[in-house]
Short mmCIF file of C-alpha atoms in Angstrom, two decimals:
data_model
loop_
_atom_site.label_atom_id
_atom_site.label_comp_id
_atom_site.label_asym_id
_atom_site.label_seq_id
_atom_site.Cartn_x
_atom_site.Cartn_y
_atom_site.Cartn_z
CA MET R 265 0.00 0.00 0.00
CA THR R 266 1.40 3.38 -0.99
CA TRP R 267 0.99 6.52 1.09
CA ALA R 268 -1.43 7.97 -1.47
CA GLU R 269 -3.71 4.95 -1.06
CA PHE R 270 -3.43 5.21 2.71
CA TRP R 271 -4.46 8.88 2.74
CA ILE R 272 -7.33 8.18 0.37
CA ILE R 273 -8.70 5.56 2.75
CA ILE R 274 -8.45 8.05 5.61
CA LEU R 275 -10.16 10.67 3.44
CA ARG R 276 -13.00 8.32 2.53
CA VAL R 277 -13.68 7.36 6.13
CA VAL R 278 -13.49 10.95 7.42
CA LEU R 279 -15.76 12.25 4.64
CA THR R 280 -18.35 9.53 5.26
CA PHE R 281 -18.23 10.04 9.01
CA GLY R 282 -18.53 13.82 8.68
CA LEU R 283 -21.44 13.59 6.27
CA LEU R 284 -23.28 11.23 8.58
CA LEU R 285 -22.71 13.39 11.65
CA VAL R 286 -23.84 16.63 9.99
CA LEU R 287 -26.90 15.03 8.41
CA THR R 288 -27.90 13.42 11.70
CA ILE R 289 -27.93 16.83 13.37
CA VAL R 290 -30.11 18.09 10.53
CA ASN R 291 -32.34 15.00 10.73
CA VAL R 292 -33.27 15.53 14.37
CA TRP R 293 -34.37 19.06 13.54
CA LEU R 294 -36.12 17.87 10.37
CA GLU R 295 -38.14 15.28 12.24
CA ARG R 296 -39.31 17.81 14.80
CA LYS R 297 -40.30 20.21 12.03
CA VAL R 298 -42.08 17.59 9.91
CA VAL R 299 -43.96 16.09 12.82
CA ALA R 300 -44.85 19.59 14.06
CA ASP R 301 -46.27 20.48 10.64
CA MET R 302 -48.33 17.29 10.56
CA GLN R 303 -49.73 18.09 14.00
CA SER R 304 -50.42 21.78 13.21
CA ARG R 305 -47.69 23.03 15.51
CA ILE R 306 -44.76 25.29 14.74
CA GLY R 307 -41.89 23.22 16.12
CA PRO R 308 -38.45 24.58 17.02
CA ASN R 309 -37.99 28.11 15.65
CA ARG R 310 -35.72 29.97 18.09
CA ALA R 311 -32.12 28.85 17.59
CA GLY R 312 -30.85 29.97 14.20
CA PRO R 313 -32.93 30.38 11.03
CA TYR R 314 -36.01 28.10 11.19
CA GLY R 315 -34.61 26.74 14.44
CA ILE R 316 -32.05 24.66 12.57
CA LEU R 317 -29.48 25.08 15.36
CA GLN R 318 -31.87 23.65 17.96
CA THR R 319 -30.19 20.23 17.80
CA VAL R 320 -26.78 21.76 18.36
CA ALA R 321 -28.14 23.62 21.37
CA ASP R 322 -29.77 20.47 22.75
CA GLY R 323 -26.60 18.50 22.18
CA LEU R 324 -24.49 21.05 24.04
CA LYS R 325 -26.99 21.14 26.86
CA LEU R 326 -26.89 17.35 27.24
CA PHE R 327 -23.12 17.40 27.05
CA PHE R 328 -22.78 19.74 29.99
CA LYS R 329 -25.48 18.15 32.09
CA GLU R 330 -24.62 15.83 34.91
CA SER R 331 -24.81 12.14 34.00
CA VAL R 332 -26.80 10.85 36.93
CA THR R 333 -25.87 7.30 37.88
CA PRO R 334 -28.62 5.60 39.88
CA ARG R 335 -27.49 3.60 42.90
CA LYS R 336 -28.73 0.19 41.72
CA VAL R 337 -27.03 0.10 38.31
CA GLU R 338 -24.56 -2.56 37.24
CA LEU R 339 -21.86 0.01 36.54
CA GLY R 340 -19.66 -1.70 33.94
CA MET R 341 -22.46 -2.57 31.55
CA TYR R 342 -24.30 0.67 32.30
CA VAL R 343 -21.35 2.71 31.03
CA LEU R 344 -20.59 0.36 28.14
CA ALA R 345 -24.12 0.21 26.67
CA PRO R 346 -24.23 3.71 25.07
CA PHE R 347 -20.98 2.99 23.24
CA LEU R 348 -22.35 -0.32 21.99
CA ALA R 349 -25.24 1.66 20.54
CA VAL R 350 -23.17 4.28 18.75
CA VAL R 351 -20.37 2.19 17.24
CA PRO R 352 -22.45 -0.22 15.10
CA ALA R 353 -24.68 2.66 14.01
CA PHE R 354 -21.73 4.49 12.51
CA LEU R 355 -20.12 1.35 11.07
CA ILE R 356 -23.25 0.49 9.08
CA PHE R 357 -23.11 3.71 7.09
CA MET R 358 -19.47 3.06 6.19
CA MET R 359 -20.68 0.46 3.68
CA VAL R 360 -23.01 2.78 1.78
CA PRO R 361 -21.75 4.35 -1.46
CA TRP R 362 -23.04 7.92 -1.40
CA GLY R 363 -21.67 9.40 -4.60
CA ALA R 364 -19.97 8.61 -7.89
CA PRO R 365 -16.24 7.86 -7.65
CA PHE R 366 -13.98 10.72 -8.67
CA MET R 367 -10.28 11.10 -9.46
CA ILE R 368 -7.56 12.88 -7.50
CA GLY R 369 -4.57 12.84 -9.80
CA ASP R 370 -4.39 9.21 -10.94
CA GLN R 371 -6.07 7.76 -7.82
CA GLU R 372 -9.75 6.87 -7.85
CA VAL R 373 -11.64 7.93 -4.74
CA ALA R 374 -14.89 6.08 -4.11
CA LEU R 375 -17.33 8.04 -1.98
CA GLN R 376 -17.90 5.18 0.43
CA GLY R 377 -16.28 4.33 3.75
CA ALA R 378 -15.23 0.88 2.61
CA ASP R 379 -16.32 -1.43 -0.18
CA LEU R 380 -16.30 -4.90 1.34
CA ASN R 381 -16.78 -8.05 -0.64
CA VAL R 382 -19.22 -9.05 2.11
CA GLY R 383 -20.77 -5.59 2.44
CA LEU R 384 -24.38 -6.66 2.92
CA LEU R 385 -23.44 -9.34 5.44
CA PHE R 386 -21.45 -6.74 7.36
CA ILE R 387 -24.54 -4.55 7.51
CA LEU R 388 -26.62 -7.46 8.82
CA ALA R 389 -23.95 -8.27 11.40
CA MET R 390 -23.74 -4.70 12.66
CA SER R 391 -27.49 -4.20 12.79
CA SER R 392 -27.77 -7.33 14.92
CA MET R 393 -25.12 -5.87 17.25
CA ALA R 394 -27.32 -2.85 17.93
CA VAL R 395 -29.64 -4.96 20.06
CA TYR R 396 -26.95 -5.57 22.67
CA ALA R 397 -26.91 -1.89 23.55
CA VAL R 398 -30.63 -1.90 24.26
CA VAL R 399 -30.64 -5.19 26.16
CA LEU R 400 -27.63 -4.33 28.31
CA ALA R 401 -28.86 -0.81 28.97
CA GLY R 402 -32.19 -2.22 30.06
CA TRP R 403 -30.69 -4.88 32.27
CA SER R 404 -27.88 -2.86 33.85
CA SER R 405 -30.21 -0.05 34.87
CA GLY R 406 -31.43 -2.25 37.70
CA SER R 407 -35.00 -1.09 37.34
CA LYS R 408 -38.24 -2.69 36.13
CA TYR R 409 -39.27 -0.71 33.07
CA PRO R 410 -35.88 -0.62 31.36
CA LEU R 411 -35.61 -4.39 31.82
CA ILE R 412 -38.98 -4.95 30.16
CA GLY R 413 -37.86 -2.67 27.33
CA GLY R 414 -34.66 -4.67 26.95
CA VAL R 415 -36.43 -8.03 26.81
CA ARG R 416 -38.89 -6.66 24.25
CA ALA R 417 -35.99 -5.36 22.17
CA THR R 418 -34.39 -8.80 21.96
CA ALA R 419 -37.53 -10.50 20.78
CA GLN R 420 -38.30 -7.74 18.29
CA ALA R 421 -34.81 -7.60 16.83
CA ILE R 422 -34.67 -11.36 16.26
CA SER R 423 -38.10 -11.44 14.61
CA TYR R 424 -37.64 -8.55 12.23
CA GLU R 425 -34.04 -9.23 11.34
CA ALA R 426 -35.16 -12.48 9.72
CA ALA R 427 -37.63 -10.68 7.47
CA MET R 428 -35.05 -8.03 6.63
CA GLY R 429 -32.46 -10.65 5.71
CA LEU R 430 -34.91 -12.58 3.53
CA ALA R 431 -35.88 -9.41 1.65
CA MET R 432 -32.18 -8.74 1.09
CA VAL R 433 -31.67 -12.26 -0.27
CA ALA R 434 -34.36 -11.69 -2.90
CA VAL R 435 -32.65 -8.48 -4.06
CA VAL R 436 -29.21 -10.06 -4.13
CA MET R 437 -30.52 -12.95 -6.20
CA PHE R 438 -32.17 -10.61 -8.65
CA SER R 439 -29.08 -8.43 -8.79
CA ALA R 440 -27.00 -11.49 -9.64
CA THR R 441 -28.91 -11.79 -12.93
CA GLN R 442 -28.12 -8.19 -13.80
CA GLY R 443 -24.38 -8.63 -14.11
CA ASP R 444 -21.58 -11.14 -14.01
CA GLY R 445 -22.50 -13.43 -11.12
CA GLY R 446 -23.82 -12.62 -7.67
CA THR R 447 -22.38 -9.93 -5.44
CA LEU R 448 -22.81 -8.62 -1.91
CA SER R 449 -20.78 -5.47 -2.49
CA LEU R 450 -22.97 -2.39 -2.30
CA ALA R 451 -20.92 -0.48 -4.86
CA GLU R 452 -21.45 -3.32 -7.33
CA ILE R 453 -25.19 -3.53 -6.60
CA VAL R 454 -25.50 0.20 -7.27
CA GLU R 455 -23.52 -0.11 -10.49
CA ARG R 456 -25.91 -2.79 -11.74
CA GLN R 457 -28.86 -0.44 -11.37
CA SER R 458 -27.52 2.17 -13.76
CA GLY R 459 -29.35 2.98 -17.00
CA THR R 460 -32.99 2.21 -17.76
CA TRP R 461 -35.05 -0.92 -18.34
CA GLY R 462 -35.11 -0.02 -22.02
CA ASP R 463 -31.70 -1.68 -22.46
CA ILE R 464 -32.85 -4.85 -20.70
CA ILE R 465 -36.36 -5.48 -22.04
CA PRO R 466 -36.30 -4.54 -25.73
CA ALA R 467 -39.95 -5.56 -26.21
CA PHE R 468 -41.22 -2.64 -24.13
CA GLU R 469 -38.46 -0.30 -25.25
CA PRO R 470 -40.59 2.85 -25.89
CA VAL R 471 -42.00 2.80 -22.34
CA ALA R 472 -39.18 1.05 -20.49
CA ARG R 473 -36.75 3.64 -21.84
CA PHE R 474 -38.10 6.09 -19.27
CA ILE R 475 -38.09 3.73 -16.29
CA PRO R 476 -34.78 3.65 -14.42
CA ARG R 477 -33.25 0.21 -13.87
CA TRP R 478 -33.84 0.18 -10.14
CA ASN R 479 -34.42 -3.01 -8.22
CA ILE R 480 -37.65 -1.68 -6.74
CA PHE R 481 -39.60 -2.37 -9.94
CA PRO R 482 -39.04 -6.13 -10.16
CA GLN R 483 -38.67 -6.45 -6.36
CA ILE R 484 -41.51 -4.27 -5.07
CA VAL R 485 -42.68 -6.84 -2.49
CA ALA R 486 -39.18 -7.23 -1.11
CA PHE R 487 -38.96 -3.44 -0.88
CA LEU R 488 -42.15 -3.18 1.18
CA ILE R 489 -41.06 -5.97 3.53
CA PHE R 490 -37.64 -4.39 3.89
CA LEU R 491 -39.21 -1.02 4.66
CA ILE R 492 -41.41 -2.43 7.43
CA ALA R 493 -38.51 -4.42 8.82
CA ILE R 494 -36.16 -1.43 9.03
CA VAL R 495 -38.78 0.64 10.84
CA ALA R 496 -39.05 -2.18 13.39
CA GLU R 497 -35.29 -2.69 13.46
CA THR R 498 -34.65 0.94 14.37
CA ASN R 499 -37.35 0.75 17.08
CA ARG R 500 -39.35 3.58 15.56
CA ALA R 501 -43.08 4.22 15.88
CA PRO R 502 -45.34 2.30 15.31
CA PHE R 503 -42.91 -0.40 16.46
CA ASP R 504 -41.39 1.53 19.36
CA LEU R 505 -42.54 -0.97 21.99
CA VAL R 506 -39.01 -0.85 23.35
CA GLU R 507 -39.42 2.70 24.60
CA ALA R 508 -43.21 3.01 24.74
CA GLU R 509 -43.70 6.11 26.91
CA GLN R 510 -47.18 5.27 28.13
CA GLU R 511 -46.21 1.81 29.35
CA LEU R 512 -42.51 1.89 30.16
CA VAL R 513 -41.73 5.54 31.09
CA GLY R 514 -38.80 5.76 28.65
CA GLY R 515 -38.06 2.10 28.08
CA PHE R 516 -34.45 1.01 28.03
CA HIS R 517 -33.03 4.51 28.50
CA THR R 518 -35.20 5.54 31.46
CA GLU R 519 -32.26 5.63 33.86
CA TYR R 520 -29.89 7.39 31.48
CA SER R 521 -29.25 11.12 31.44
CA GLY R 522 -26.82 13.68 30.11
CA MET R 523 -24.18 12.55 27.66
CA ARG R 524 -25.04 8.86 27.93
CA PHE R 525 -28.63 9.52 26.96
CA ALA R 526 -27.43 11.75 24.11
CA MET R 527 -25.46 8.81 22.71
CA PHE R 528 -28.56 6.60 22.55
CA PHE R 529 -30.42 9.45 20.91
CA LEU R 530 -27.62 9.97 18.38
CA ALA R 531 -27.49 6.24 17.60
CA GLU R 532 -31.22 6.14 16.90
CA TYR R 533 -31.04 8.94 14.34
CA VAL R 534 -27.86 7.62 12.77
CA ASN R 535 -29.62 4.28 12.39
CA ILE R 536 -32.65 5.84 10.74
CA PHE R 537 -30.46 7.58 8.21
CA SER R 538 -28.21 4.62 7.44
CA MET R 539 -31.10 2.19 7.13
CA SER R 540 -32.86 4.57 4.74
CA ALA R 541 -29.62 4.93 2.82
CA ILE R 542 -29.35 1.14 2.54
CA ALA R 543 -32.94 0.90 1.30
CA ALA R 544 -32.18 3.60 -1.28
CA THR R 545 -29.01 1.77 -2.29
CA LEU R 546 -30.58 -1.66 -2.64
CA PHE R 547 -33.88 -0.69 -4.23
CA LEU R 548 -33.74 2.86 -5.57
CA GLY R 549 -30.50 2.72 -7.49
CA GLY R 550 -28.26 4.48 -4.96
CA TRP R 551 -26.51 7.44 -6.52
CA ASN R 552 -27.59 6.61 -10.07
CA GLY R 553 -29.39 9.29 -12.06
CA PRO R 554 -28.91 11.52 -15.10
CA THR R 555 -25.69 13.50 -14.64
CA PHE R 556 -25.84 15.34 -18.02
CA GLU R 557 -22.15 14.67 -18.46
CA GLY R 558 -20.63 16.93 -21.08
CA SER R 559 -23.45 19.46 -21.29
CA VAL R 560 -22.91 20.92 -17.80
CA PRO R 561 -19.67 21.79 -15.97
CA ALA R 562 -17.81 18.74 -14.65
CA ILE R 563 -18.23 19.87 -11.06
CA ILE R 564 -22.03 19.75 -11.34
CA SER R 565 -22.13 16.32 -12.96
CA GLY R 566 -19.74 15.18 -10.23
CA ILE R 567 -21.97 16.41 -7.41
CA LEU R 568 -25.31 15.37 -8.94
CA PRO R 569 -24.97 11.65 -7.96
CA THR R 570 -24.61 12.63 -4.30
CA VAL R 571 -27.68 14.86 -4.69
CA TYR R 572 -29.66 11.96 -6.15
CA PHE R 573 -28.51 9.71 -3.35
CA LEU R 574 -29.60 12.23 -0.72
CA LEU R 575 -32.96 12.82 -2.44
CA LYS R 576 -33.75 9.11 -2.47
CA THR R 577 -32.57 8.60 1.08
CA TYR R 578 -34.56 11.56 2.36
CA ALA R 579 -37.68 10.29 0.62
CA ILE R 580 -37.44 7.23 2.86
CA VAL R 581 -36.40 9.23 5.93
CA PHE R 582 -39.49 11.39 5.38
CA LEU R 583 -41.56 8.22 5.25
CA PHE R 584 -40.15 7.28 8.66
CA PHE R 585 -41.32 10.65 10.09
CA TRP R 586 -44.65 10.44 8.31
CA ILE R 587 -45.39 6.98 9.68
CA ARG R 588 -44.42 8.10 13.16
CA ALA R 589 -46.72 11.10 13.05
CA THR R 590 -49.76 9.22 11.73
CA LEU R 591 -49.85 5.61 12.93
CA PRO R 592 -50.68 4.49 16.48
CA ARG R 593 -48.38 2.04 18.23
CA LEU R 594 -48.96 -1.68 17.79
CA ARG R 595 -49.79 -3.95 20.68
CA TYR R 596 -47.02 -6.35 21.61
CA ASP R 597 -48.80 -9.48 20.36
CA GLN R 598 -49.71 -7.66 17.14
CA LEU R 599 -46.04 -6.82 16.66
CA MET R 600 -45.01 -10.44 17.07
CA SER R 601 -47.75 -11.86 14.86
CA LEU R 602 -47.01 -9.28 12.15
CA GLY R 603 -43.36 -10.30 12.21
CA TRP R 604 -43.69 -14.07 12.38
CA LYS R 605 -47.04 -14.79 10.73
CA ARG R 606 -47.07 -12.23 7.96
CA LEU R 607 -43.69 -10.69 7.15
CA ILE R 608 -41.51 -13.82 7.35
CA PRO R 609 -43.90 -16.11 5.41
CA GLY R 610 -44.48 -13.25 2.97
CA ALA R 611 -40.76 -12.77 2.47
CA LEU R 612 -40.24 -16.53 2.06
CA GLY R 613 -43.08 -16.74 -0.47
CA TRP R 614 -41.71 -13.82 -2.43
CA LEU R 615 -38.23 -15.34 -2.34
CA ILE R 616 -39.51 -18.63 -3.78
CA LEU R 617 -41.58 -16.84 -6.42
CA SER R 618 -38.74 -14.62 -7.53
CA THR R 619 -36.39 -17.62 -7.56
CA PHE R 620 -38.73 -19.40 -9.96
CA VAL R 621 -38.98 -16.37 -12.22
CA ILE R 622 -35.21 -15.89 -12.25
CA ALA R 623 -34.64 -19.60 -12.97
CA PHE R 624 -37.22 -19.49 -15.76
CA ARG R 625 -35.58 -16.47 -17.35
CA GLN R 626 -32.12 -18.04 -17.09
CA PHE R 627 -32.82 -21.65 -18.07
CA GLY R 628 -36.34 -21.78 -19.51
CA VAL R 629 -38.86 -24.48 -18.53
CA PRO R 630 -37.35 -27.61 -16.96
CA TRP R 631 -39.14 -29.94 -19.39
CA GLY R 632 -38.15 -27.97 -22.49
CA MET J 236 4.33 -6.70 11.24
CA VAL J 237 0.81 -5.25 11.41
CA GLU J 238 -0.58 -8.77 11.13
CA THR J 239 1.50 -9.96 14.06
CA ILE J 240 0.41 -7.07 16.25
CA ILE J 241 -3.28 -7.58 15.43
CA PHE J 242 -2.93 -11.32 15.89
CA VAL J 243 -1.38 -10.95 19.35
CA LEU J 244 -3.91 -8.31 20.43
CA MET J 245 -6.89 -10.29 19.22
CA GLY J 246 -5.51 -13.53 20.63
CA LEU J 247 -5.20 -11.87 24.04
CA ALA J 248 -8.72 -10.43 23.70
CA ALA J 249 -10.08 -13.87 22.84
CA ILE J 250 -8.38 -15.42 25.86
CA ALA J 251 -9.54 -12.61 28.15
CA GLY J 252 -13.10 -13.10 26.90
CA ALA J 253 -12.89 -16.85 27.42
CA ILE J 254 -11.63 -16.40 30.97
CA THR J 255 -14.50 -13.99 31.65
CA VAL J 256 -16.98 -16.60 30.45
CA VAL J 257 -15.91 -19.10 33.10
CA MET J 258 -14.89 -16.77 35.90
CA ALA J 259 -17.67 -14.16 35.93
CA ARG J 260 -20.12 -14.53 38.81
CA ASN J 261 -22.88 -12.91 36.79
CA PRO J 262 -24.10 -14.80 33.71
CA VAL J 263 -24.63 -11.57 31.78
CA TYR J 264 -20.92 -10.78 32.05
CA SER J 265 -20.18 -14.32 30.89
CA ALA J 266 -22.30 -13.72 27.82
CA ILE J 267 -20.49 -10.46 27.08
CA GLY J 268 -17.15 -12.22 27.54
CA LEU J 269 -18.23 -14.77 24.96
CA LEU J 270 -19.23 -11.90 22.67
CA GLY J 271 -15.71 -10.48 23.00
CA THR J 272 -14.16 -13.84 22.18
CA LEU J 273 -16.37 -14.28 19.11
CA PHE J 274 -15.43 -10.83 17.85
CA ALA J 275 -11.73 -11.40 18.41
CA VAL J 276 -11.91 -14.68 16.50
CA ALA J 277 -13.84 -12.93 13.71
CA VAL J 278 -11.01 -10.42 13.40
CA LEU J 279 -8.56 -13.33 13.18
CA TYR J 280 -10.63 -14.70 10.29
CA VAL J 281 -10.42 -11.33 8.54
CA LEU J 282 -6.66 -11.47 9.06
CA GLN J 283 -6.69 -14.76 7.15
CA LEU J 284 -8.70 -13.04 4.37
CA ALA J 285 -11.78 -15.13 5.21
CA HIS J 286 -14.16 -12.19 5.25
CA PHE J 287 -17.18 -14.36 4.62
CA VAL J 288 -16.52 -16.64 7.58
CA ALA J 289 -15.92 -13.61 9.79
CA ALA J 290 -19.20 -11.96 8.78
CA VAL J 291 -21.17 -15.16 9.21
CA GLN J 292 -19.55 -15.77 12.58
CA VAL J 293 -20.72 -12.37 13.80
CA ILE J 294 -24.22 -12.72 12.33
CA VAL J 295 -24.92 -16.26 13.51
CA TYR J 296 -23.06 -16.54 16.80
CA ALA J 297 -22.83 -12.97 18.05
CA GLY J 298 -26.05 -11.81 16.43
CA ALA J 299 -28.45 -14.69 16.90
CA VAL J 300 -27.17 -17.33 19.30
CA LEU J 301 -25.80 -14.97 21.93
CA THR J 302 -28.86 -12.73 21.75
CA LEU J 303 -30.93 -15.80 22.58
CA PHE J 304 -28.57 -16.65 25.45
CA LEU J 305 -29.04 -13.17 26.87
CA PHE J 306 -32.79 -13.42 26.37
CA VAL J 307 -32.92 -16.68 28.31
CA ILE J 308 -30.63 -15.36 31.06
CA MET J 309 -32.93 -12.40 31.53
CA LEU J 310 -36.13 -14.44 31.41
CA ILE J 311 -35.00 -16.83 34.15
CA GLY J 312 -33.76 -13.89 36.20
CA VAL J 313 -30.14 -12.91 36.66
CA ASP J 314 -30.34 -11.83 40.24
CA LYS J 315 -31.40 -15.17 41.67
CA GLU J 316 -28.89 -16.82 44.01
CA GLU J 317 -27.31 -19.77 42.28
CA ASN J 318 -26.79 -23.18 43.77
CA ARG J 319 -23.03 -23.54 43.64
CA GLU J 320 -22.85 -27.11 44.90
CA GLU J 321 -20.96 -29.32 42.46
CA ASN J 322 -22.49 -32.57 41.32
CA LEU J 323 -19.42 -33.90 39.51
CA ARG J 324 -16.86 -34.18 42.27
CA PHE J 325 -13.90 -35.02 40.04
CA GLN J 326 -14.44 -32.34 37.42
CA ARG J 327 -11.98 -29.84 38.87
CA PRO J 328 -8.95 -32.16 39.11
CA VAL J 329 -9.75 -33.72 35.70
CA VAL J 330 -10.01 -30.30 34.05
CA GLY J 331 -6.76 -29.27 35.75
CA VAL J 332 -4.91 -32.28 34.36
CA LEU J 333 -6.38 -31.79 30.87
CA ALA J 334 -5.49 -28.08 30.88
CA GLY J 335 -1.95 -28.98 31.94
CA VAL J 336 -1.62 -31.44 29.05
CA ILE J 337 -2.86 -28.85 26.58
CA VAL J 338 -0.47 -26.19 27.89
CA VAL J 339 2.48 -28.60 27.67
CA MET J 340 1.51 -29.64 24.14
CA ALA J 341 1.08 -26.03 23.02
CA ALA J 342 4.44 -25.09 24.53
CA ALA J 343 6.12 -28.08 22.86
CA LEU J 344 4.54 -27.18 19.54
CA THR J 345 5.66 -23.57 19.81
CA ALA J 346 9.19 -24.54 20.82
CA PHE J 347 9.87 -27.46 18.49
CA GLY J 348 7.09 -27.32 15.90
CA ASP J 349 7.86 -26.46 12.32
CA PHE J 350 5.50 -23.68 11.38
CA ASP J 351 5.39 -19.95 10.68
CA TRP J 352 3.96 -17.71 13.38
CA VAL J 353 1.59 -15.83 11.07
CA PRO J 354 2.11 -14.89 7.44
CA ALA J 355 4.16 -11.72 7.66
CA SER J 356 3.25 -8.87 5.36
CA GLY J 357 5.04 -9.44 2.11
CA ALA J 358 4.30 -13.16 2.30
CA VAL J 359 2.21 -14.65 -0.48
CA ILE J 360 -1.29 -13.23 -0.33
CA PRO J 361 -3.72 -15.11 -2.56
CA GLU J 362 -5.35 -13.34 -5.45
CA VAL J 363 -8.85 -14.00 -4.11
CA THR J 364 -8.66 -11.19 -1.56
CA ASN J 365 -11.86 -9.82 -2.98
CA GLY J 366 -13.61 -13.04 -3.88
CA THR J 367 -14.01 -14.98 -0.68
CA ILE J 368 -17.75 -15.54 -1.11
CA GLN J 369 -17.27 -17.01 -4.56
CA ALA J 370 -14.47 -19.17 -3.21
CA VAL J 371 -16.76 -20.54 -0.50
CA ALA J 372 -19.82 -20.89 -2.69
CA GLU J 373 -18.26 -22.85 -5.51
CA PRO J 374 -17.21 -26.01 -3.67
CA LEU J 375 -20.32 -25.76 -1.49
CA PHE J 376 -22.68 -25.94 -4.46
CA THR J 377 -20.68 -28.36 -6.58
CA ASP J 378 -18.63 -30.97 -4.70
CA TRP J 379 -20.45 -30.76 -1.38
CA VAL J 380 -23.97 -29.97 -2.48
CA LEU J 381 -25.42 -33.21 -1.07
CA ALA J 382 -23.95 -32.63 2.38
CA PHE J 383 -25.07 -29.01 2.21
CA GLU J 384 -28.67 -29.89 1.35
CA ALA J 385 -28.74 -32.67 3.93
CA THR J 386 -27.63 -30.20 6.61
CA ALA J 387 -30.33 -27.78 5.52
CA LEU J 388 -32.93 -30.56 5.79
CA LEU J 389 -31.64 -31.54 9.22
CA LEU J 390 -31.93 -27.97 10.48
CA THR J 391 -35.45 -27.66 9.12
CA ILE J 392 -36.45 -30.89 10.85
CA ALA J 393 -34.93 -29.67 14.11
CA ALA J 394 -36.80 -26.36 13.90
CA ALA J 395 -40.10 -28.05 13.07
CA GLY J 396 -39.51 -30.55 15.86
CA ALA J 397 -38.88 -27.81 18.40
CA ILE J 398 -42.12 -26.06 17.46
CA ALA J 399 -44.06 -29.33 17.53
CA LEU J 400 -42.69 -30.17 20.99
CA ALA J 401 -43.62 -26.75 22.35
CA HIS J 402 -47.16 -27.09 21.03
CA TYR J 403 -47.54 -30.63 22.33
CA ARG J 404 -46.50 -29.60 25.84
CA ARG J 405 -48.89 -26.68 25.89
CA ARG J 406 -51.89 -28.78 24.89
CA GLU J 407 -51.02 -31.37 27.50
CA SER J 408 -50.87 -28.81 30.30
CA THR J 409 -54.15 -27.13 29.38
CA ASP J 410 -55.96 -30.49 29.17
CA GLY J 411 -54.82 -31.80 32.52
#
């Protein structure tokens, strides 16, 4: 490895980390504004223009507040849990390609923290790590409600992760037919969604020419299942049983305050953004879109992919806020039966169906 | 050089985790110790360029199995006093002797064995750095496909059996 390559890796990681941090601060404000609009309120409007600095103010406040440690906590785990929440949240986003690669001198810089051969598996692994933070926080608090929140979190994470994984399998299988063999690398999956369906299905060329080659069109069922699963996976309303205010005070973070609470809060919003980014990457073509290369200055066609990526991601982030503002919380048994009796069988059925279609398109009928 | 440092660090972390598993008084700390060991071993896999195995290790063991362990530990209650009376009276001396044998063998292997410590940087690194999934998948779905499918069938039977048993027990208890 040369020094140039080394610095480029550092640059990629720092850029991705910085983008995520800044956008998360914006997202907290955005959610409060969006939900306020939906509920005919004004929302934060004091700090900075449109109250956009409110999150910064809140963050500083939490930073300087005393972190109260209740007497009955199991100290080691109690201190460790917030870190376990933040680290996987940031690592997940490292896998997401958020812009077209560009050149510095003769070195190519991919706008992505790291492009792993096992990218999707890494995402699954890290998202399953997130549950430890909630469980350990709940248990180590030494108090009833957090413990109930923690136990609920375990059950919920296991149930919805399965559906999420199965939806991913369907996309990966479809994506394998779009290029040279299967891949789990997110950069490669994005690359295979470039162009329009016009190049792929010549029969419908006049119409298909205008439909981008995103995975959502052939994999719409997988997309819907994935969407529901990521809302549950991030413990957001209507699946926020883990921190249901009316039943559990604050759920797993009841006994946390100050900086430690802020870390849980940060992790939640980082997770919302990275999960939306993954959905946009897998199903909505990632940073693909018309860049008008040649007819506009190079700088614009270089930035446009990142703009497309953010537009797609924010469409899904907005959906998160919208769902939260409009849907009531599920009951616990409803949550479990939705996960196990509807989503998982649905995902399995869709997987089998799409396998048959893919096999038919590749090999034709078995008796022919 | 970097490989050696990471190997030593992760090896120590794995051992520390393993010691925590047996020594911790609180089962939750044991579970977290096991988590540490699993992670350290996953990093060792990455060091050997087996990214796929590392990822699967974290997903299956750290993600699913250990989460279930924690779930069970919490359901049966962590704070209950445990009965520390030992049923197998000879287990401690036997384990001591076995551990001694292993330590002696490991020491002998390190001292007289003919092997490289870890591949130093600059050693031959295979071309498949970026193709570990393909490398795993190909033999799995060609030479070993029968064993693979049989294992899948076995797991399905086990899962179905577990559900059937749970249902059977419940009906029995409500009837009686």
